[in-house]
PDB file of C-alpha atoms in Angstrom:
ATOM      1  CA  MET A   1       0.132   0.317  -0.156  1.00  0.00           C
ATOM      2  CA  ILE A   2       1.220   3.526  -0.867  1.00  0.00           C
ATOM      3  CA  LYS A   3       1.615   5.926   2.526  1.00  0.00           C
ATOM      4  CA  GLN A   4       2.835   9.013   0.438  1.00  0.00           C
ATOM      5  CA  LYS A   5       4.164   9.440  -2.938  1.00  0.00           C
ATOM      6  CA  TRP A   6       5.885  12.788  -4.953  1.00  0.00           C
ATOM      7  CA  ARG A   7       6.992  13.368  -7.872  1.00  0.00           C
ATOM      8  CA  ILE A   8      10.128  15.060  -8.784  1.00  0.00           C
ATOM      9  CA  PRO A   9      10.049  17.814 -11.749  1.00  0.00           C
ATOM     10  CA  SER A  10      13.281  17.207 -13.862  1.00  0.00           C
ATOM     11  CA  THR A  11      16.197  19.093 -12.306  1.00  0.00           C
ATOM     12  CA  GLN A  12      14.460  19.134  -8.634  1.00  0.00           C
ATOM     13  CA  GLY A  13      15.162  17.620  -5.449  1.00  0.00           C
ATOM     14  CA  LEU A  14      13.074  15.959  -2.687  1.00  0.00           C
ATOM     15  CA  GLY A  15      13.660  15.467   0.878  1.00  0.00           C
ATOM     16  CA  PHE A  16      11.411  13.103   3.111  1.00  0.00           C
ATOM     17  CA  LYS A  17      11.811  11.078   6.282  1.00  0.00           C
ATOM     18  CA  LEU A  18      11.720   7.584   6.091  1.00  0.00           C
ATOM     19  CA  GLY A  19      10.627   5.581   9.273  1.00  0.00           C
ATOM     20  CA  LYS A  20      11.823   2.177   9.752  1.00  0.00           C
ATOM     21  CA  GLY A  21      10.474  -1.042   8.594  1.00  0.00           C
ATOM     22  CA  GLN A  22       9.016   1.251   5.481  1.00  0.00           C
ATOM     23  CA  VAL A  23      10.048   0.453   1.984  1.00  0.00           C
ATOM     24  CA  VAL A  24      10.687   3.127  -0.923  1.00  0.00           C
ATOM     25  CA  ARG A  25      10.149   2.675  -4.532  1.00  0.00           C
ATOM     26  CA  ILE A  26      12.565   5.226  -6.849  1.00  0.00           C
ATOM     27  CA  THR A  27      11.069   4.772  -9.946  1.00  0.00           C
ATOM     28  CA  ASP A  28      12.582   6.380 -13.233  1.00  0.00           C
ATOM     29  CA  VAL A  29       9.620   7.901 -14.861  1.00  0.00           C
ATOM     30  CA  LYS A  30      10.544   8.110 -18.939  1.00  0.00           C
ATOM     31  CA  GLY A  31      13.846   6.100 -18.666  1.00  0.00           C
ATOM     32  CA  GLU A  32      17.747   6.985 -18.756  1.00  0.00           C
ATOM     33  CA  GLN A  33      17.280   9.811 -15.731  1.00  0.00           C
ATOM     34  CA  ILE A  34      19.745   9.616 -12.617  1.00  0.00           C
ATOM     35  CA  ALA A  35      18.123   9.614  -8.978  1.00  0.00           C
ATOM     36  CA  ASP A  36      21.213  11.000  -6.425  1.00  0.00           C
ATOM     37  CA  PHE A  37      20.251   9.329  -3.181  1.00  0.00           C
ATOM     38  CA  VAL A  38      21.597  10.480   0.326  1.00  0.00           C
ATOM     39  CA  ALA A  39      20.962   9.353   3.527  1.00  0.00           C
ATOM     40  CA  TYR A  40      21.024  10.507   7.095  1.00  0.00           C
ATOM     41  CA  ARG A  41      19.993   8.959  10.803  1.00  0.00           C
ATOM     42  CA  ALA A  42      17.402  10.301  12.181  1.00  0.00           C
ATOM     43  CA  ASP A  43      18.421   9.889  15.698  1.00  0.00           C
ATOM     44  CA  ASP A  44      22.267  11.332  14.373  1.00  0.00           C
ATOM     45  CA  THR A  45      23.005  12.958  11.023  1.00  0.00           C
ATOM     46  CA  SER A  46      26.688  11.511  11.377  1.00  0.00           C
ATOM     47  CA  VAL A  47      25.797   8.616  10.500  1.00  0.00           C
ATOM     48  CA  ARG A  48      24.977   8.458   6.693  1.00  0.00           C
ATOM     49  CA  LEU A  49      25.074   6.214   4.035  1.00  0.00           C
ATOM     50  CA  ASP A  50      28.357   5.502   2.483  1.00  0.00           C
ATOM     51  CA  PRO A  51      28.822   3.979  -1.012  1.00  0.00           C
ATOM     52  CA  GLY A  52      32.845   3.459  -0.349  1.00  0.00           C
ATOM     53  CA  VAL A  53      31.518   1.575   2.827  1.00  0.00           C
ATOM     54  CA  THR A  54      28.957  -0.615   1.501  1.00  0.00           C
ATOM     55  CA  MET A  55      31.537  -1.186  -1.929  1.00  0.00           C
ATOM     56  CA  ASP A  56      34.029  -2.556   0.955  1.00  0.00           C
ATOM     57  CA  VAL A  57      31.690  -4.776   2.529  1.00  0.00           C
ATOM     58  CA  LEU A  58      29.968  -6.038  -0.116  1.00  0.00           C
ATOM     59  CA  ARG A  59      33.309  -6.563  -2.069  1.00  0.00           C
ATOM     60  CA  ALA A  60      31.180  -5.531  -5.362  1.00  0.00           C
ATOM     61  CA  MET A  61      30.180  -2.304  -7.110  1.00  0.00           C
ATOM     62  CA  LYS A  62      26.763  -3.724  -8.013  1.00  0.00           C
ATOM     63  CA  ILE A  63      23.706  -4.467  -5.382  1.00  0.00           C
ATOM     64  CA  LYS A  64      21.275  -6.905  -5.854  1.00  0.00           C
ATOM     65  CA  PRO A  65      18.059  -7.720  -3.274  1.00  0.00           C
ATOM     66  CA  GLY A  66      18.913  -9.217  -0.223  1.00  0.00           C
ATOM     67  CA  ASP A  67      21.851  -6.864   0.007  1.00  0.00           C
ATOM     68  CA  LEU A  68      22.651  -4.048   2.923  1.00  0.00           C
ATOM     69  CA  LEU A  69      23.660  -0.604   1.968  1.00  0.00           C
ATOM     70  CA  TYR A  70      26.037   0.515   4.664  1.00  0.00           C
ATOM     71  CA  SER A  71      27.043   3.719   6.899  1.00  0.00           C
ATOM     72  CA  ASN A  72      30.129   5.660   7.346  1.00  0.00           C
ATOM     73  CA  THR A  73      30.247   3.532  10.499  1.00  0.00           C
ATOM     74  CA  TYR A  74      29.779   0.556   8.784  1.00  0.00           C
ATOM     75  CA  SER A  75      25.985  -0.331  10.660  1.00  0.00           C
ATOM     76  CA  PRO A  76      22.916  -1.376   7.822  1.00  0.00           C
ATOM     77  CA  LEU A  77      20.912   1.815   6.936  1.00  0.00           C
ATOM     78  CA  LEU A  78      18.922  -0.050   4.104  1.00  0.00           C
ATOM     79  CA  SER A  79      18.419  -3.041   2.559  1.00  0.00           C
ATOM     80  CA  VAL A  80      17.241  -3.454  -1.669  1.00  0.00           C
ATOM     81  CA  VAL A  81      13.966  -5.169  -2.133  1.00  0.00           C
ATOM     82  CA  ALA A  82      13.742  -5.050  -5.565  1.00  0.00           C
ATOM     83  CA  ASP A  83      16.049  -3.590  -8.699  1.00  0.00           C
ATOM     84  CA  THR A  84      14.567  -3.651 -11.882  1.00  0.00           C
ATOM     85  CA  VAL A  85      17.895  -2.472 -13.820  1.00  0.00           C
ATOM     86  CA  GLY A  86      21.138  -3.596 -11.655  1.00  0.00           C
ATOM     87  CA  GLN A  87      23.004  -1.206 -12.907  1.00  0.00           C
ATOM     88  CA  HIS A  88      24.335   2.256 -10.748  1.00  0.00           C
ATOM     89  CA  ASP A  89      26.647   4.267 -10.076  1.00  0.00           C
ATOM     90  CA  PHE A  90      29.186   4.348  -6.805  1.00  0.00           C
ATOM     91  CA  ILE A  91      31.674   6.506  -7.576  1.00  0.00           C
ATOM     92  CA  ASN A  92      31.370   9.842  -8.666  1.00  0.00           C
ATOM     93  CA  SER A  93      30.551  12.510  -6.403  1.00  0.00           C
ATOM     94  CA  PRO A  94      27.056  14.181  -7.599  1.00  0.00           C
ATOM     95  CA  CYS A  95      27.363  17.528  -9.839  1.00  0.00           C
ATOM     96  CA  ARG A  96      27.979  21.091  -8.572  1.00  0.00           C
ATOM     97  CA  SER A  97      28.060  24.104  -9.906  1.00  0.00           C
ATOM     98  CA  GLU A  98      31.714  24.116 -10.093  1.00  0.00           C
ATOM     99  CA  MET A  99      32.076  21.013 -12.225  1.00  0.00           C
ATOM    100  CA  TYR A 100      29.410  22.736 -15.000  1.00  0.00           C
ATOM    101  CA  GLU A 101      31.839  25.320 -14.585  1.00  0.00           C
ATOM    102  CA  LEU A 102      34.929  23.231 -15.448  1.00  0.00           C
ATOM    103  CA  LEU A 103      33.141  21.192 -17.882  1.00  0.00           C
ATOM    104  CA  TYR A 104      30.961  22.533 -19.747  1.00  0.00           C
ATOM    105  CA  ASP A 105      31.999  26.639 -19.248  1.00  0.00           C
ATOM    106  CA  LYS A 106      28.266  26.823 -17.647  1.00  0.00           C
ATOM    107  CA  GLN A 107      27.682  29.366 -14.846  1.00  0.00           C
ATOM    108  CA  ASN A 108      25.282  28.859 -12.468  1.00  0.00           C
ATOM    109  CA  HIS A 109      23.826  25.747 -13.384  1.00  0.00           C
ATOM    110  CA  ALA A 110      21.463  23.193 -11.632  1.00  0.00           C
ATOM    111  CA  SER A 111      23.101  20.879  -9.430  1.00  0.00           C
ATOM    112  CA  CYS A 112      22.983  17.153  -7.452  1.00  0.00           C
ATOM    113  CA  TYR A 113      24.644  19.483  -4.861  1.00  0.00           C
ATOM    114  CA  TYR A 114      22.185  21.977  -4.362  1.00  0.00           C
ATOM    115  CA  ASN A 115      19.432  20.206  -4.689  1.00  0.00           C
ATOM    116  CA  LEU A 116      20.750  17.721  -1.881  1.00  0.00           C
ATOM    117  CA  ASN A 117      21.516  20.501   0.807  1.00  0.00           C
ATOM    118  CA  GLN A 118      17.803  22.099   0.105  1.00  0.00           C
ATOM    119  CA  ALA A 119      16.122  18.742   0.219  1.00  0.00           C
ATOM    120  CA  LEU A 120      18.392  18.274   3.992  1.00  0.00           C
ATOM    121  CA  ALA A 121      17.605  21.889   5.252  1.00  0.00           C
ATOM    122  CA  GLN A 122      14.455  20.925   6.522  1.00  0.00           C
ATOM    123  CA  PHE A 123      16.178  18.280   8.386  1.00  0.00           C
ATOM    124  CA  SER A 124      18.690  21.053  10.331  1.00  0.00           C
ATOM    125  CA  ILE A 125      21.470  18.977   7.955  1.00  0.00           C
ATOM    126  CA  PRO A 126      24.079  21.227   7.261  1.00  0.00           C
ATOM    127  CA  ALA A 127      25.495  21.717   3.522  1.00  0.00           C
ATOM    128  CA  PRO A 128      28.762  19.517   3.241  1.00  0.00           C
ATOM    129  CA  ASP A 129      31.555  20.171   1.342  1.00  0.00           C
ATOM    130  CA  GLN A 130      30.440  17.156  -0.593  1.00  0.00           C
ATOM    131  CA  HIS A 131      27.773  14.177  -0.680  1.00  0.00           C
ATOM    132  CA  TYR A 132      28.443  11.035  -0.975  1.00  0.00           C
ATOM    133  CA  SER A 133      25.706   9.573  -2.891  1.00  0.00           C
ATOM    134  CA  LEU A 134      24.736   6.664  -4.708  1.00  0.00           C
ATOM    135  CA  ASN A 135      23.305   7.751  -8.184  1.00  0.00           C
ATOM    136  CA  PHE A 136      20.418   4.726  -9.007  1.00  0.00           C
ATOM    137  CA  PHE A 137      20.287   3.986 -12.589  1.00  0.00           C
ATOM    138  CA  MET A 138      23.837   5.748 -13.932  1.00  0.00           C
ATOM    139  CA  ASN A 139      25.777   3.500 -15.955  1.00  0.00           C
ATOM    140  CA  THR A 140      29.342   3.508 -14.801  1.00  0.00           C
ATOM    141  CA  VAL A 141      31.437   1.975 -17.008  1.00  0.00           C
ATOM    142  CA  ILE A 142      35.253   1.067 -16.139  1.00  0.00           C
ATOM    143  CA  LEU A 143      37.928   0.522 -18.688  1.00  0.00           C
ATOM    144  CA  PRO A 144      40.689  -2.068 -18.331  1.00  0.00           C
ATOM    145  CA  SER A 145      42.764   0.679 -18.928  1.00  0.00           C
ATOM    146  CA  GLY A 146      41.036   2.343 -15.728  1.00  0.00           C
ATOM    147  CA  GLN A 147      39.558   4.917 -17.802  1.00  0.00           C
ATOM    148  CA  ILE A 148      35.875   5.557 -16.159  1.00  0.00           C
ATOM    149  CA  ARG A 149      32.948   6.415 -18.694  1.00  0.00           C
ATOM    150  CA  ILE A 150      29.794   7.493 -18.934  1.00  0.00           C
ATOM    151  CA  GLU A 151      27.471   5.821 -20.532  1.00  0.00           C
ATOM    152  CA  ARG A 152      23.259   6.277 -21.428  1.00  0.00           C
ATOM    153  CA  PRO A 153      21.602   4.795 -18.687  1.00  0.00           C
ATOM    154  CA  LEU A 154      20.563   0.956 -18.902  1.00  0.00           C
ATOM    155  CA  SER A 155      16.811   2.041 -16.858  1.00  0.00           C
ATOM    156  CA  LYS A 156      13.630   2.231 -19.503  1.00  0.00           C
ATOM    157  CA  ALA A 157      10.465   4.124 -18.660  1.00  0.00           C
ATOM    158  CA  GLY A 158       8.945   2.585 -15.371  1.00  0.00           C
ATOM    159  CA  ASP A 159      12.081   0.640 -14.169  1.00  0.00           C
ATOM    160  CA  TYR A 160      12.532   1.037 -10.301  1.00  0.00           C
ATOM    161  CA  VAL A 161      14.734   0.197  -6.569  1.00  0.00           C
ATOM    162  CA  GLU A 162      13.331  -0.422  -3.605  1.00  0.00           C
ATOM    163  CA  LEU A 163      14.494   0.084  -0.366  1.00  0.00           C
ATOM    164  CA  HIS A 164      13.722  -1.291   2.960  1.00  0.00           C
ATOM    165  CA  ALA A 165      14.682   1.252   5.807  1.00  0.00           C
ATOM    166  CA  GLU A 166      16.620  -0.623   8.459  1.00  0.00           C
ATOM    167  CA  THR A 167      16.226   2.311  10.919  1.00  0.00           C
ATOM    168  CA  ASP A 168      14.865   5.654  10.755  1.00  0.00           C
ATOM    169  CA  LEU A 169      16.135   8.280   8.100  1.00  0.00           C
ATOM    170  CA  PHE A 170      16.581  11.651   6.554  1.00  0.00           C
ATOM    171  CA  VAL A 171      16.723  11.225   2.726  1.00  0.00           C
ATOM    172  CA  ALA A 172      17.381  13.248  -0.202  1.00  0.00           C
ATOM    173  CA  VAL A 173      16.717  12.815  -3.317  1.00  0.00           C
ATOM    174  CA  SER A 174      18.002  14.160  -6.541  1.00  0.00           C
ATOM    175  CA  ALA A 175      16.534  14.241 -10.037  1.00  0.00           C
ATOM    176  CA  CYS A 176      20.212  15.060 -11.586  1.00  0.00           C
ATOM    177  CA  PRO A 177      19.968  18.195 -13.781  1.00  0.00           C
ATOM    178  CA  CYS A 178      22.827  17.290 -16.456  1.00  0.00           C
ATOM    179  CA  SER A 179      21.361  17.009 -19.651  1.00  0.00           C
ATOM    180  CA  GLU A 180      25.465  17.955 -21.034  1.00  0.00           C
ATOM    181  CA  SER A 181      26.161  14.252 -21.434  1.00  0.00           C
ATOM    182  CA  ALA A 182      25.160  10.877 -22.237  1.00  0.00           C
ATOM    183  CA  CYS A 183      24.748  10.162 -17.930  1.00  0.00           C
ATOM    184  CA  ASN A 184      20.540  11.020 -18.207  1.00  0.00           C
ATOM    185  CA  GLY A 185      20.383  10.152 -22.417  1.00  0.00           C
ATOM    186  CA  TYR A 186      21.383  14.386 -22.804  1.00  0.00           C
ATOM    187  CA  VAL A 187      17.658  14.832 -21.445  1.00  0.00           C
ATOM    188  CA  CYS A 188      16.327  15.730 -18.111  1.00  0.00           C
ATOM    189  CA  THR A 189      13.102  14.030 -16.634  1.00  0.00           C
ATOM    190  CA  PRO A 190      11.533  13.227 -13.590  1.00  0.00           C
ATOM    191  CA  ILE A 191      11.871  10.445 -10.563  1.00  0.00           C
ATOM    192  CA  ASP A 192       9.227   9.276  -8.485  1.00  0.00           C
ATOM    193  CA  VAL A 193       9.602   8.659  -4.597  1.00  0.00           C
ATOM    194  CA  GLU A 194       6.572   6.297  -3.130  1.00  0.00           C
ATOM    195  CA  ILE A 195       6.971   5.400   0.292  1.00  0.00           C
ATOM    196  CA  MET A 196       5.090   1.933   1.302  1.00  0.00           C
ATOM    197  CA  ASN A 197       3.839   0.093   4.472  1.00  0.00           C
TER     198      ASN A 197
END
């Protein structure tokens, strides 16, 4: 049963509380759209989702149903219930205005960094120097040479990820505003978020 539902407009963000035992579904509405995802313990916001720790524990860069997602203190925050894509990004930082200036010569560009900061402000979480997000639907390919290539997401319209909260969390999601590269298929589109009991 759906308890709450939001549609994040393209290039924007959303913050919400996710209670222990609840499941959140993140859906790529039209396909090929990245959703940058961060989570903090509601009772101690110094504890946050950490993709690097998660890779360390799982010994993998891909997640599957049944896997746990870990915090910077190696405690489980979420578990993967369902995943219709299986290709997400654990290594890239959320885009920020400085990135657009350097890579695309664009000033004051919308960014996931800004979206996540705005979404978390309601929970009195200060803007960090950088967010450490799990970037759902982002298709990062590591070549044998060690080079990294960002390709079009594999997600199609309606693809989703479902996560179960292992504790009370503050969560933020950004519908990535980068249309300058293949990361969002060159077009930014909405993301749906649903909380289910």
